mmCIF file of C-alpha atoms in Angstrom:
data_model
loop_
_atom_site.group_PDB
_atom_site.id
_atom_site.type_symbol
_atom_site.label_atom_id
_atom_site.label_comp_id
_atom_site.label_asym_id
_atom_site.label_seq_id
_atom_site.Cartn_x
_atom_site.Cartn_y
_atom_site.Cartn_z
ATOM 1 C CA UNK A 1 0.000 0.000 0.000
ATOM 2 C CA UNK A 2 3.030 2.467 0.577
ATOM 3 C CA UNK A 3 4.405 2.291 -2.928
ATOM 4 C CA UNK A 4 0.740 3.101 -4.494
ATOM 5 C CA UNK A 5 1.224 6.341 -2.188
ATOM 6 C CA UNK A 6 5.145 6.784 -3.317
ATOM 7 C CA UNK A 7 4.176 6.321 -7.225
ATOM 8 C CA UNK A 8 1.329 8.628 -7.095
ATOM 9 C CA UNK A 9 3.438 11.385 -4.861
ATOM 10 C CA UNK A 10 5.925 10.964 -7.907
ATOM 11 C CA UNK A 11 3.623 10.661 -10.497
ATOM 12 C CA UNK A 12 2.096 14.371 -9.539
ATOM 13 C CA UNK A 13 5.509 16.131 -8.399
ATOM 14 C CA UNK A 14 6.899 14.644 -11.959
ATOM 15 C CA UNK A 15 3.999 16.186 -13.922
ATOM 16 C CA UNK A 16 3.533 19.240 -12.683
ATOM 17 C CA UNK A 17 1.718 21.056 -15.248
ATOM 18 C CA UNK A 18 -0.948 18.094 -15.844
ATOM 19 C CA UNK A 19 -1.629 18.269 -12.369
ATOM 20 C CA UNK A 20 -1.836 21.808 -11.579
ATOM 21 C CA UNK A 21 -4.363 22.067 -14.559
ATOM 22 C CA UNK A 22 -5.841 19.124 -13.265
ATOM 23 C CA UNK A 23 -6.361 21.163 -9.770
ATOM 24 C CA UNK A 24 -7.850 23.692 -11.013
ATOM 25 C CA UNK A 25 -10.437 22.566 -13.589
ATOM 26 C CA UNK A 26 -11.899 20.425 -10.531
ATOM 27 C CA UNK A 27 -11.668 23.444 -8.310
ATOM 28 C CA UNK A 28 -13.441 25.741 -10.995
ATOM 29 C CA UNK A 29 -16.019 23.102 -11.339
ATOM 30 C CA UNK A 30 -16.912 22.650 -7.826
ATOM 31 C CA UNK A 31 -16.963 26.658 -7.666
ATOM 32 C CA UNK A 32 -19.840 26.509 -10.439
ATOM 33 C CA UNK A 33 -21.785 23.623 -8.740
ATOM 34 C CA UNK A 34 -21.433 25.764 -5.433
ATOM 35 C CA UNK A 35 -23.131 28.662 -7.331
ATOM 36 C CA UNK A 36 -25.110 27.131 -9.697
ATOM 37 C CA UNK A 37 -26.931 25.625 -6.487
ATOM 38 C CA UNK A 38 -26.896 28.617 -4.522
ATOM 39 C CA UNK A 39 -29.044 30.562 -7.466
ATOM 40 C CA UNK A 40 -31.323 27.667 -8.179
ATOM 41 C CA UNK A 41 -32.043 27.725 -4.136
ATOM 42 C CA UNK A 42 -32.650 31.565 -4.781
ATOM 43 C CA UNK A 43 -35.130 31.217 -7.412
ATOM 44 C CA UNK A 44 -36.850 28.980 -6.118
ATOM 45 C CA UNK A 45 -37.220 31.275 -2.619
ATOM 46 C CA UNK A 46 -38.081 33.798 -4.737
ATOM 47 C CA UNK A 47 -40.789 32.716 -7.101
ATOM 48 C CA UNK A 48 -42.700 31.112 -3.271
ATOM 49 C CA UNK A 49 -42.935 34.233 -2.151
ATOM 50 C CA UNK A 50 -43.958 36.064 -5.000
ATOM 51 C CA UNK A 51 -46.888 32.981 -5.890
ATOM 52 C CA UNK A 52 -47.501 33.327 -2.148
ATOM 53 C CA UNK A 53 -47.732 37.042 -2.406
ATOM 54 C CA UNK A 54 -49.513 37.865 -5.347
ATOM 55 C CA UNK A 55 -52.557 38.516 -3.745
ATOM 56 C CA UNK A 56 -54.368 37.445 -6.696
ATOM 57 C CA UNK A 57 -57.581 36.415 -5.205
ATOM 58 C CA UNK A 58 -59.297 38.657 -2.629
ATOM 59 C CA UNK A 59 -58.602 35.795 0.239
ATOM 60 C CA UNK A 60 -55.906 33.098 0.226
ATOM 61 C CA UNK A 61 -56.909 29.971 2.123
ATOM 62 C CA UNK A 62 -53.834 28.243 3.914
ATOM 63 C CA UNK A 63 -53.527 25.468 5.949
ATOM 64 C CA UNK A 64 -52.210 25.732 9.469
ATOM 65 C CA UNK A 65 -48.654 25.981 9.374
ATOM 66 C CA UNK A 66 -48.170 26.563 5.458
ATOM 67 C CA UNK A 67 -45.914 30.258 5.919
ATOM 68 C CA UNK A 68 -43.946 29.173 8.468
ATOM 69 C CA UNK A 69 -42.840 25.645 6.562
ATOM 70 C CA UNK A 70 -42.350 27.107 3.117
ATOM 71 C CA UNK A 71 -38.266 26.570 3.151
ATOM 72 C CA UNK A 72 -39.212 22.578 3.333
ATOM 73 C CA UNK A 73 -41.123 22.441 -0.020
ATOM 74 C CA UNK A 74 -39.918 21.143 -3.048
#
């Protein structure tokens, strides 16, 4: 098991180029998962309240407990 670790130590010090690019394509992706979650989460916040909000009818009808558990739906 040590010489998988020793090869693969040399392996990235020997390449170094490969594996900095390597580094930082992952790290750009995770960046754009991070965000691309973050402004889905946003939306989806957003268009709630504004449904929620419209005040398109002259009453809205909600079942007990409906405001204050809108972060748990779907």
């Amino acid at each position: 098991m040590g010489n998988i670790f020793k090869i693969a130590v040399r392996n990235l010090l020997r390449y170094k180029r490969r594996t900095l690019l390597t580094v930082s394509l992952i790290t750009i992706g995770v960046v754009f998962v991070l965000v691309f979650i973050s402004i889905s989460g946003s939306f989806k916040n957003m268009i709630v309240g504004q449904i929620t909000d419209s005040m398109l009818g002259h009453i809205q009808v909600h079942r007990r407990g409906y405001v204050a558990s809108i972060d748990n739906l779907p």
